Coordinates of C-alpha atoms and ligand atoms in Angstrom, one line a residue:
Chain A
M224 CA -212.7 -75.7 89.5
V225 CA -213.1 -72.7 91.6
I226 CA -213.6 -74.8 94.8
K227 CA -210.5 -76.8 93.9
R228 CA -208.5 -73.6 93.8
F229 CA -209.9 -72.2 97.0
Q230 CA -209.2 -75.2 99.2
P231 CA -205.4 -75.0 99.3
I232 CA -205.7 -71.3 100.2
A233 CA -208.1 -72.1 103.1
S234 CA -205.8 -74.9 104.2
R235 CA -202.8 -72.6 104.0
A236 CA -204.5 -70.0 106.1
K237 CA -205.4 -72.7 108.7
R238 CA -201.8 -73.9 108.7
Q239 CA -200.5 -70.3 109.2
Y240 CA -203.0 -69.6 111.9
V241 CA -202.1 -72.8 113.8
A242 CA -198.4 -72.1 113.5
L243 CA -198.9 -68.6 114.8
M244 CA -201.1 -69.8 117.7
F245 CA -198.5 -72.3 118.7
Q246 CA -195.9 -69.5 118.8
V247 CA -198.3 -67.3 120.9
M248 CA -199.0 -70.2 123.2
G249 CA -195.4 -71.2 123.6
R250 CA -194.4 -67.6 124.5
A251 CA -197.4 -67.2 126.8
L252 CA -196.6 -70.5 128.6
Q253 CA -193.2 -69.2 129.4
A254 CA -194.5 -65.8 130.4
V255 CA -197.4 -67.2 132.5
S256 CA -195.0 -69.5 134.3
E257 CA -193.0 -66.4 135.4
V258 CA -195.9 -64.6 136.9
D259 CA -198.6 -67.0 138.0
Q260 CA -198.1 -68.9 141.2
E261 CA -200.7 -71.5 140.4
V262 CA -199.0 -72.4 137.1
Q263 CA -195.7 -72.5 138.9
Q264 CA -197.1 -74.9 141.5
E265 CA -198.4 -77.2 138.8
A266 CA -195.1 -77.1 136.8
Q267 CA -193.0 -77.7 139.9
A268 CA -194.1 -81.3 140.0
L269 CA -192.6 -81.9 136.6
P270 CA -189.0 -83.1 136.5
E271 CA -186.3 -80.6 135.6
G272 CA -185.6 -80.8 131.9
F273 CA -189.0 -82.2 131.2
L274 CA -190.0 -81.5 127.6
F275 CA -193.6 -81.0 126.5
E276 CA -194.7 -80.9 122.9
M277 CA -197.9 -80.1 121.1
M278 CA -197.9 -80.9 117.4
V279 CA -199.9 -81.6 114.3
M280 CA -199.6 -85.1 112.8
P281 CA -197.7 -86.2 110.8
D282 CA -195.0 -83.5 110.9
G283 CA -196.8 -80.2 111.0
A284 CA -196.4 -77.2 113.3
S285 CA -195.4 -77.8 116.9
L286 CA -194.6 -76.1 120.1
V287 CA -192.0 -77.3 122.6
V288 CA -191.6 -76.1 126.2
E289 CA -189.2 -77.2 128.8
H290 CA -189.5 -77.2 132.6
V291 CA -186.3 -75.5 133.6
G292 CA -186.9 -75.7 137.4
D293 CA -188.9 -73.9 140.0
G294 CA -192.0 -74.2 138.0
R295 CA -190.6 -72.0 135.2
L296 CA -191.2 -73.1 131.6
H297 CA -189.0 -72.2 128.7
Y298 CA -190.3 -72.0 125.1
H299 CA -188.0 -73.8 122.6
G300 CA -189.8 -72.8 119.4
S301 CA -190.9 -75.6 117.2
S302 CA -188.2 -78.2 117.7
A303 CA -187.0 -80.0 120.7
P304 CA -183.3 -80.3 121.7
R305 CA -183.9 -84.0 122.6
P306 CA -186.7 -86.5 122.6
V307 CA -189.7 -85.1 124.4
N308 CA -191.3 -86.6 127.5
V309 CA -194.9 -85.9 126.7
S310 CA -196.4 -85.2 123.3
I311 CA -200.0 -84.1 122.5
R312 CA -200.6 -84.8 118.9
F313 CA -203.5 -83.5 116.8
K314 CA -204.6 -86.1 114.3
H315 CA -205.1 -83.4 111.6
I316 CA -204.5 -79.7 111.1
T317 CA -208.3 -79.2 111.0
H318 CA -208.6 -80.5 114.6
A319 CA -205.7 -78.3 115.8
F320 CA -207.5 -75.4 114.1
L321 CA -210.8 -76.2 115.9
V322 CA -209.1 -76.1 119.3
L323 CA -206.7 -73.2 118.7
S324 CA -209.5 -71.1 117.3
F325 CA -211.5 -71.9 120.4
Q326 CA -214.3 -73.6 118.6
E327 CA -213.7 -76.8 120.5
K328 CA -212.6 -77.0 124.1
T329 CA -209.3 -78.8 124.8
S330 CA -211.1 -81.3 127.1
V331 CA -213.8 -81.9 124.5
A332 CA -211.1 -82.4 121.8
F333 CA -209.6 -85.1 124.1
A334 CA -212.9 -86.7 124.6
N335 CA -213.6 -86.6 120.8
D336 CA -210.4 -88.4 120.0
R337 CA -209.1 -85.4 118.1
M338 CA -205.7 -85.9 119.6
L339 CA -203.4 -88.5 121.1
V340 CA -201.2 -88.3 124.2
D341 CA -197.9 -90.0 124.1
G342 CA -195.9 -90.3 127.3
D343 CA -196.8 -90.2 131.0
V344 CA -200.5 -89.5 131.2
S345 CA -200.3 -87.9 134.7
Y346 CA -197.9 -85.3 133.3
A347 CA -200.2 -84.8 130.3
V348 CA -203.1 -84.2 132.7
R349 CA -201.0 -81.6 134.6
M350 CA -200.0 -79.8 131.4
T351 CA -203.7 -79.7 130.4
R352 CA -204.4 -77.9 133.6
V353 CA -201.6 -75.5 132.9
L354 CA -203.0 -74.9 129.4
N355 CA -206.5 -74.3 130.8
R356 CA -205.1 -71.8 133.3
L357 CA -203.3 -70.1 130.4
E358 CA -206.3 -69.9 128.2
A359 CA -208.4 -68.5 131.0
F360 CA -205.7 -65.8 131.5
I361 CA -205.0 -64.6 128.0
L362 CA -208.5 -64.8 126.5
P363 CA -211.5 -62.6 127.1
R364 CA -213.9 -64.4 129.4
F365 CA -216.6 -65.2 126.7
V366 CA -214.0 -67.0 124.6
A367 CA -212.3 -68.6 127.5
T368 CA -215.4 -70.3 128.8
R369 CA -215.7 -71.8 125.3
A370 CA -212.1 -73.1 125.4
I371 CA -212.1 -74.6 128.9
K372 CA -214.6 -76.7 130.9
E373 CA -214.9 -74.2 133.6
Y374 CA -213.7 -70.7 134.2
P375 CA -211.5 -70.7 137.4
K376 CA -213.4 -69.2 140.3
N377 CA -210.3 -67.7 141.8
L378 CA -209.5 -65.6 138.8
H379 CA -211.0 -62.2 139.6
L380 CA -211.3 -59.5 137.0
P381 CA -208.7 -57.0 138.3
E382 CA -206.2 -59.8 138.9
K383 CA -207.0 -61.2 135.5
L384 CA -206.6 -57.8 133.8
I385 CA -203.3 -57.1 135.5
S386 CA -202.0 -60.6 134.9
A387 CA -203.2 -60.6 131.3
A388 CA -201.6 -57.3 130.7
Q389 CA -198.4 -58.6 132.2
I390 CA -198.5 -61.7 130.1
Y391 CA -199.3 -59.8 126.9
L392 CA -196.4 -57.5 127.7
K393 CA -194.1 -60.5 128.3
V394 CA -195.3 -62.2 125.1
A395 CA -194.7 -58.9 123.2
T396 CA -191.2 -58.4 124.6
H397 CA -190.4 -62.1 123.9
F398 CA -191.6 -61.6 120.3
I399 CA -189.4 -58.6 119.9
Q400 CA -186.4 -60.3 121.5
T401 CA -186.8 -63.3 119.2
A402 CA -187.2 -60.9 116.2
R403 CA -184.0 -59.2 117.2
A404 CA -182.0 -62.2 117.9
Chain B
M160 CA -224.0 -77.7 113.2
T161 CA -222.4 -78.7 116.5
N162 CA -218.9 -80.0 116.7
T163 CA -220.2 -83.4 117.6
Y164 CA -217.8 -86.1 116.7
Y165 CA -217.0 -89.6 118.1
E166 CA -215.3 -92.8 117.4
F167 CA -216.6 -96.3 118.3
F168 CA -214.7 -99.5 117.9
C169 CA -215.2 -103.0 119.1
P170 CA -214.1 -105.8 116.8
V171 CA -214.2 -108.5 119.6
K172 CA -216.4 -111.5 118.8
V173 CA -218.6 -112.2 121.8
I174 CA -219.4 -115.8 122.5
A175 CA -221.9 -115.9 125.3
G176 CA -224.2 -118.3 127.0
K177 CA -224.7 -122.0 127.9
A178 CA -221.8 -124.2 126.7
A179 CA -219.9 -121.2 125.4
L180 CA -216.6 -122.7 126.5
E181 CA -217.1 -125.6 124.1
H182 CA -216.8 -123.1 121.2
I183 CA -213.1 -122.4 122.0
P184 CA -211.6 -125.3 119.9
Y185 CA -213.6 -124.2 116.9
E186 CA -212.5 -120.5 117.3
L187 CA -208.9 -121.7 117.7
T188 CA -208.9 -123.7 114.5
G189 CA -210.6 -120.8 112.8
R190 CA -207.4 -118.9 113.3
A191 CA -205.2 -121.9 112.4
A192 CA -204.1 -122.2 116.0
R193 CA -203.1 -125.8 117.2
R194 CA -200.9 -125.2 120.2
P195 CA -202.7 -122.9 122.7
M196 CA -201.2 -121.7 126.0
I197 CA -203.4 -121.0 129.0
I198 CA -202.6 -118.0 131.2
T199 CA -204.4 -117.9 134.5
D200 CA -204.0 -117.7 138.3
K201 CA -203.9 -120.2 141.2
G202 CA -207.4 -119.2 142.4
V203 CA -209.0 -120.0 139.1
R204 CA -207.2 -123.3 138.8
A205 CA -208.1 -124.3 142.4
A206 CA -211.7 -123.5 141.8
G207 CA -211.6 -126.1 139.0
L208 CA -212.5 -123.5 136.3
L209 CA -209.8 -124.8 133.9
D210 CA -211.3 -128.3 133.7
P211 CA -214.2 -127.5 131.4
V212 CA -211.9 -125.6 129.1
I213 CA -209.3 -128.3 128.9
M214 CA -212.0 -130.9 128.5
A215 CA -213.6 -129.0 125.7
C216 CA -210.3 -128.8 123.8
E217 CA -209.4 -132.4 124.3
E218 CA -212.8 -133.6 123.1
S219 CA -212.0 -131.7 119.8
G220 CA -208.6 -133.3 119.6
L221 CA -206.8 -130.1 120.7
D222 CA -204.1 -130.3 123.4
I223 CA -203.4 -127.4 125.7
I224 CA -199.6 -127.2 125.3
S225 CA -198.8 -125.2 128.4
I226 CA -200.6 -123.8 131.5
Y227 CA -199.1 -120.9 133.4
D228 CA -201.2 -120.5 136.6
D229 CA -199.1 -118.2 138.7
V230 CA -200.2 -114.7 137.6
P231 CA -200.2 -112.5 140.7
P232 CA -203.0 -110.0 141.5
D233 CA -200.8 -107.2 140.2
S234 CA -199.0 -108.6 137.2
S235 CA -195.4 -107.5 136.6
T236 CA -192.9 -107.2 133.8
T237 CA -190.9 -110.2 135.1
V238 CA -194.0 -112.4 135.1
V239 CA -194.7 -111.3 131.5
R240 CA -191.1 -112.1 130.4
D241 CA -191.2 -115.5 132.1
I242 CA -194.4 -116.5 130.5
A243 CA -193.2 -115.4 127.0
A244 CA -190.1 -117.6 127.5
I245 CA -192.2 -120.6 128.3
Y246 CA -194.5 -119.8 125.3
R247 CA -191.4 -119.8 123.0
E248 CA -189.8 -122.9 124.5
K249 CA -193.0 -124.9 124.1
S250 CA -193.6 -123.5 120.6
C251 CA -197.1 -122.4 121.4
D252 CA -199.1 -120.5 118.8
S253 CA -202.0 -118.9 120.6
I254 CA -203.1 -117.7 124.1
I255 CA -206.2 -118.3 126.2
A256 CA -206.3 -115.9 129.2
I257 CA -208.7 -117.2 131.9
G258 CA -209.3 -115.0 134.9
G259 CA -209.9 -111.5 136.1
G260 CA -208.3 -108.2 135.1
S261 CA -204.7 -109.3 136.0
A262 CA -204.7 -112.6 134.1
I263 CA -206.3 -110.8 131.1
D264 CA -203.8 -107.9 131.1
T265 CA -200.9 -110.4 131.5
G266 CA -202.3 -112.3 128.4
K267 CA -202.3 -109.1 126.4
A268 CA -198.8 -108.2 127.4
V269 CA -197.4 -111.7 126.7
N270 CA -199.1 -111.5 123.3
I271 CA -197.1 -108.3 122.5
L272 CA -193.8 -110.0 123.4
V273 CA -194.4 -113.3 121.6
S274 CA -195.7 -111.5 118.5
E275 CA -193.4 -108.5 118.2
G276 CA -190.3 -110.1 119.7
G277 CA -188.0 -109.1 122.5
T278 CA -188.0 -109.9 126.3
D279 CA -188.6 -106.4 127.8
I280 CA -192.3 -105.5 127.7
A281 CA -191.4 -101.9 128.9
E282 CA -190.2 -101.2 125.3
Y283 CA -193.8 -101.3 124.1
T284 CA -195.4 -99.1 126.7
G285 CA -197.5 -96.2 125.5
A286 CA -200.0 -95.8 122.7
G287 CA -199.9 -96.9 119.2
L288 CA -196.5 -98.6 119.2
I289 CA -197.9 -101.9 117.9
K290 CA -198.6 -101.8 114.2
H291 CA -199.4 -105.4 113.4
P292 CA -202.0 -107.9 114.4
L293 CA -200.8 -110.2 117.2
K294 CA -201.1 -114.0 117.8
P295 CA -204.5 -115.6 118.2
F296 CA -205.8 -114.5 121.6
F297 CA -208.9 -115.6 123.5
V298 CA -210.2 -114.4 126.8
V299 CA -212.5 -116.2 129.3
P300 CA -213.4 -113.8 132.1
T301 CA -214.0 -115.4 135.5
T302 CA -215.2 -112.2 137.2
A303 CA -218.1 -110.1 136.0
G304 CA -216.9 -106.5 136.3
T305 CA -213.6 -105.3 134.7
G306 CA -214.7 -105.6 131.1
S307 CA -211.0 -106.2 130.2
E308 CA -212.1 -108.7 127.6
V309 CA -213.2 -105.9 125.4
T310 CA -210.7 -103.1 126.2
S311 CA -207.6 -102.3 124.2
V312 CA -205.4 -101.5 127.2
A313 CA -203.3 -103.4 129.7
V314 CA -201.5 -102.3 132.8
I315 CA -198.3 -104.1 134.0
T316 CA -196.2 -103.1 137.0
D317 CA -192.5 -102.5 136.5
E318 CA -191.2 -103.7 139.9
K319 CA -187.7 -102.3 139.5
K320 CA -188.9 -98.8 138.8
G321 CA -192.1 -99.2 141.0
I322 CA -194.3 -97.7 138.3
K323 CA -197.3 -99.0 136.3
L324 CA -196.8 -99.3 132.6
P325 CA -199.8 -98.7 130.4
F326 CA -200.1 -100.4 127.0
S327 CA -202.7 -99.3 124.5
S328 CA -203.4 -100.6 121.0
S329 CA -206.4 -102.0 119.3
F330 CA -204.3 -105.0 118.5
L331 CA -204.5 -106.0 122.2
L332 CA -208.2 -106.8 121.8
P333 CA -208.8 -110.5 121.8
D334 CA -210.2 -112.4 118.8
A335 CA -213.0 -113.5 121.0
A336 CA -214.4 -113.1 124.5
V337 CA -216.0 -116.2 125.8
I338 CA -218.7 -115.6 128.4
D339 CA -219.8 -118.8 130.1
P340 CA -222.0 -118.6 133.3
R341 CA -220.1 -121.6 134.7
M342 CA -217.0 -119.4 135.1
T343 CA -218.7 -117.0 137.6
L344 CA -221.0 -119.5 139.4
T345 CA -218.7 -119.9 142.4
L346 CA -217.6 -116.3 142.8
P347 CA -217.9 -115.4 146.5
A348 CA -220.6 -112.9 147.5
H349 CA -218.4 -109.9 148.2
I350 CA -216.5 -110.2 144.9
T351 CA -219.7 -110.7 143.0
A352 CA -221.0 -107.4 144.6
A353 CA -217.8 -105.4 144.1
T354 CA -217.2 -106.4 140.5
A355 CA -220.8 -105.8 139.6
M356 CA -220.5 -102.3 141.0
D357 CA -217.5 -101.8 138.9
A358 CA -219.5 -102.7 135.8
M359 CA -222.3 -100.4 137.1
T360 CA -219.8 -97.6 137.5
H361 CA -218.5 -98.2 133.9
G362 CA -222.0 -97.9 132.6
I363 CA -222.9 -94.8 134.6
E364 CA -219.6 -93.0 134.0
S365 CA -219.6 -93.6 130.3
F366 CA -223.2 -92.4 130.1
T367 CA -222.4 -89.2 132.0
C368 CA -218.8 -88.3 131.1
M369 CA -217.4 -86.1 128.3
A370 CA -216.9 -88.7 125.6
K371 CA -220.4 -90.2 125.7
N372 CA -221.8 -91.0 122.3
P373 CA -224.9 -92.7 121.0
L374 CA -223.3 -96.1 120.4
S375 CA -221.6 -96.3 123.8
D376 CA -224.9 -95.0 125.4
A377 CA -226.8 -98.0 124.1
Y378 CA -224.3 -100.4 125.6
A379 CA -224.1 -98.4 128.9
T380 CA -227.9 -98.3 129.5
S381 CA -228.3 -102.0 128.7
A382 CA -225.5 -102.8 131.1
I383 CA -227.0 -100.7 133.9
R384 CA -230.4 -102.3 133.4
K385 CA -228.9 -105.8 133.6
V386 CA -226.9 -105.1 136.8
S387 CA -229.9 -103.3 138.5
E388 CA -232.2 -106.2 137.6
S389 CA -229.9 -109.1 138.4
L390 CA -227.4 -108.2 141.1
L391 CA -229.5 -108.6 144.2
H392 CA -231.2 -111.7 142.7
V393 CA -227.8 -113.3 142.2
M394 CA -226.6 -112.3 145.7
D395 CA -229.6 -114.2 147.1
N396 CA -229.4 -117.1 144.6
P397 CA -225.7 -117.4 143.8
K398 CA -226.2 -120.6 141.8
D399 CA -228.7 -119.0 139.4
T400 CA -227.1 -119.5 135.9
D401 CA -229.3 -117.0 134.2
G402 CA -228.6 -114.3 136.7
R403 CA -224.8 -115.0 136.5
L404 CA -224.9 -114.8 132.8
A405 CA -226.8 -111.5 133.0
L406 CA -224.1 -110.0 135.2
A407 CA -221.3 -111.3 133.0
Q408 CA -223.0 -109.9 129.9
A409 CA -223.6 -106.6 131.7
S410 CA -219.9 -106.5 132.5
T411 CA -218.9 -107.0 128.8
M412 CA -221.4 -104.4 127.6
A413 CA -220.2 -101.9 130.2
G414 CA -216.7 -102.7 129.0
I415 CA -217.6 -101.9 125.4
A416 CA -219.2 -98.7 126.5
F417 CA -216.4 -97.3 128.6
S418 CA -213.6 -98.4 126.3
N419 CA -215.2 -96.1 123.8
S420 CA -216.3 -93.2 125.9
M421 CA -214.0 -93.4 128.9
V422 CA -214.7 -93.0 132.6
G423 CA -214.3 -90.0 135.0
L424 CA -213.7 -89.0 138.6
V425 CA -215.0 -92.2 140.3
H426 CA -212.2 -94.0 138.5
S427 CA -209.6 -91.3 139.2
L428 CA -210.3 -91.6 142.9
G429 CA -210.5 -95.4 142.6
H430 CA -207.1 -95.7 140.9
A431 CA -205.5 -93.5 143.5
T432 CA -207.1 -95.3 146.5
G433 CA -206.3 -98.7 145.0
A434 CA -202.6 -97.7 144.6
L435 CA -202.2 -96.1 148.1
C436 CA -204.5 -98.2 150.3
H437 CA -204.5 -101.5 148.3
L438 CA -208.3 -101.7 148.2
P439 CA -209.9 -103.8 145.4
H440 CA -211.0 -101.7 142.4
G441 CA -214.7 -102.7 142.5
L442 CA -215.0 -101.8 146.2
C443 CA -213.5 -98.4 145.5
M444 CA -216.0 -97.8 142.7
S445 CA -219.0 -98.7 145.0
V446 CA -217.7 -96.4 147.7
Y447 CA -217.1 -93.3 145.5
L448 CA -220.0 -93.6 143.0
P449 CA -222.8 -91.7 144.7
Y450 CA -220.4 -89.0 146.1
V451 CA -219.0 -88.2 142.7
L452 CA -222.5 -88.2 141.1
E453 CA -223.5 -85.7 143.7
Y454 CA -220.5 -83.6 142.9
N455 CA -221.1 -83.7 139.2
L456 CA -224.9 -83.4 139.6
E457 CA -225.6 -80.0 138.0
T458 CA -223.4 -80.8 135.0
I459 CA -225.0 -84.2 134.3
R460 CA -228.6 -83.6 135.5
G461 CA -230.0 -84.5 132.1
P462 CA -228.2 -87.9 131.4
L463 CA -228.2 -88.9 135.0
G464 CA -232.0 -88.4 135.2
E465 CA -232.4 -90.5 132.1
L466 CA -230.6 -93.4 133.8
L467 CA -233.4 -93.7 136.4
L468 CA -235.3 -95.7 133.8
Y469 CA -232.5 -98.3 133.7
L470 CA -231.8 -98.2 137.5
E471 CA -235.4 -98.4 138.8
G472 CA -237.5 -99.5 135.8
P473 CA -240.4 -97.7 133.9
E474 CA -242.9 -97.4 136.8
V475 CA -240.6 -95.5 139.1
Y476 CA -239.3 -93.4 136.1
A477 CA -242.8 -92.5 135.1
I478 CA -244.0 -91.3 138.5
T479 CA -240.9 -89.3 139.2
P480 CA -241.1 -85.7 138.0
A481 CA -238.5 -85.0 135.3
E482 CA -236.7 -82.4 137.5
R483 CA -236.2 -84.9 140.3
R484 CA -235.0 -87.9 138.3
A485 CA -231.3 -87.1 138.6
E486 CA -231.5 -87.1 142.4
A487 CA -233.7 -90.3 142.3
S488 CA -230.9 -92.0 140.3
I489 CA -228.4 -91.2 143.0
A490 CA -230.9 -92.5 145.6
A491 CA -231.2 -95.7 143.6
V492 CA -227.5 -96.2 143.6
R493 CA -227.4 -95.6 147.4
K494 CA -230.3 -98.0 147.9
L495 CA -228.4 -100.7 146.0
R496 CA -225.3 -100.1 148.1
D497 CA -227.3 -100.4 151.3
A498 CA -228.8 -103.7 150.1
L499 CA -225.3 -105.0 149.3
Y500 CA -224.0 -103.9 152.7
K501 CA -226.8 -105.9 154.3
R502 CA -225.9 -109.0 152.3
C503 CA -222.1 -109.0 152.4
E504 CA -221.0 -105.8 154.2
L505 CA -219.7 -104.2 151.0
P506 CA -218.4 -100.9 152.5
R507 CA -220.3 -97.7 151.6
T508 CA -217.8 -95.2 153.0
L509 CA -214.0 -95.1 153.3
R510 CA -214.3 -95.4 157.0
E511 CA -216.3 -98.7 156.6
T512 CA -213.5 -100.2 154.5
G513 CA -211.3 -100.2 157.6
K514 CA -208.2 -99.9 155.3
V515 CA -208.0 -96.2 154.8
N516 CA -206.6 -93.7 157.2
E517 CA -208.1 -90.2 157.3
S518 CA -204.6 -88.8 157.1
Q519 CA -204.2 -90.4 153.6
L520 CA -207.0 -88.3 152.1
D521 CA -204.7 -85.5 151.0
Q522 CA -202.4 -87.9 149.2
I523 CA -205.3 -89.7 147.5
A524 CA -206.6 -86.3 146.4
E525 CA -203.3 -85.3 144.8
M526 CA -202.9 -88.6 143.1
A527 CA -206.5 -88.6 141.8
L528 CA -206.0 -85.2 140.2
D529 CA -203.2 -86.5 138.0
D530 CA -205.1 -89.6 136.9
G531 CA -205.8 -89.7 133.2
S532 CA -209.5 -90.4 133.6
I533 CA -210.0 -87.0 135.3
M534 CA -209.8 -85.5 131.8
F535 CA -213.1 -87.0 130.9
N536 CA -215.0 -85.9 134.0
P537 CA -217.8 -83.6 132.9
K538 CA -216.8 -81.0 135.5
E539 CA -213.4 -79.4 135.7
V540 CA -212.0 -80.8 139.0
T541 CA -209.7 -78.8 141.4
L542 CA -207.7 -80.2 144.3
A543 CA -210.2 -78.6 146.7
D544 CA -213.1 -80.3 144.9
V545 CA -211.5 -83.8 145.1
R546 CA -210.8 -83.2 148.8
A547 CA -214.4 -82.3 149.4
V548 CA -215.6 -85.4 147.6
L549 CA -213.2 -87.5 149.7
N550 CA -214.5 -85.8 152.9
N551 CA -218.1 -86.8 152.0
A552 CA -216.9 -90.3 151.1
W553 CA -215.1 -90.7 154.4
G554 CA -218.4 -91.1 156.2
Ligands
FE2_776 FE1 -213.5 -99.9 136.6

């Protein structure tokens, strides 16, 4: 009985955490695309108006970003203005939680069949590189190495600290802006 | 507990060995199919490889209703549409694809159209769009390498848009793969070598890449052992049926392995080089394999060292110190390539192919970096890394 009652609470907590992480990542993606040249370079190859989505199947939390040109990404919240170009779909909330709580690397999750890619695979590969770069930026090193296959060599500590601060700042202001709007 | 998790799936019945082709009529009736269509290419027909299949069916009172023998090396949406039209016009009820990767992929794509309806195969591109089992479908491979007979993907070129459309669904898998040594007996030396190196690469990459798992490992190691033991023997004795069967089985086993655990950077580079320089896939695999293994070495030292047992046999494995086995595995691959070069001049470097220009390397690198298989490479690959591997492979 007790267990039965606890499960929905754990599950709700997972759901809330995943939804929050999607928000943080969405905002951070937009922020990092405004400050980091490498991310801009990667994103520039995407067509303008390209929509990227990460979501939990069947219709759970999601994050949608758009390439608005010049390598800049725009965070759309959880719903897309039109059909998306590339969608990365977690098969279950538990799998999304494993990845977003940095217990399982994104690349490992792919390898482990935790998620599906729908759309042009080459763009999906590109977005995975952007996500890796983002994770390396916003997470402390010991967590980041768990989240990505390899910690980028060209990410030195001062640069990282400054960039991370900038990104956190941007994420924060973005949060406030959204809260105000 | 670790986060270990994997999926393994292979529902294809494998019919292999002497007189395997003669089982086709029985398998067709087992799925209530009476009006089969053969999809193949001109080369297969010219080599007389259709005759035993047609004969086997006729002897069982089963007529082949239609034969389409014009599948190009790079199959297109138009070809698929045309074949589907013939299939419908002749009221066929099943498909037998006989050939290499292209004929098999075409068979898979035609099966989508004739089962799901419509004339535009592009509507079904992507993953998971097909939700129902398709028409009875049988595959007879005539090369020993691609493993397409046991993979759930097909790639078809959209000529108008100039892009390759991927199709992925477990329903694309054939009901049965028929492995008969008669089908590969006349394969020319350089194709035998290149396709076997493709199978070898499937085995090695699935054993060393991110999605490796115990079940695919078993298939991968058996495939590597069979290629190592049989390839040179077949090169010297092309008419040896047992050797041919060993290579064909190795190809199927490696196909089962990699369709469940994916491939890595060798394939990313191979796909890019194939698209830009029009080099055969197997040849690209053979060229890149040792250079990519060297690049991945420190990340895959353990599994790569284990492969020495299957590449060189128990004696060599036993006398090689554990810490040198990974390097010895790479040396074994190089040795095999040298032996193939001696027998049929299978290129070992990009320069030796004579079809790649050094100025194309940057473009190859960029394209390889966006290839889906790079996600499964054990090491995170940067553009500079790919460029360095290409430099080494240039020769
Ligand atoms: Fe291959």
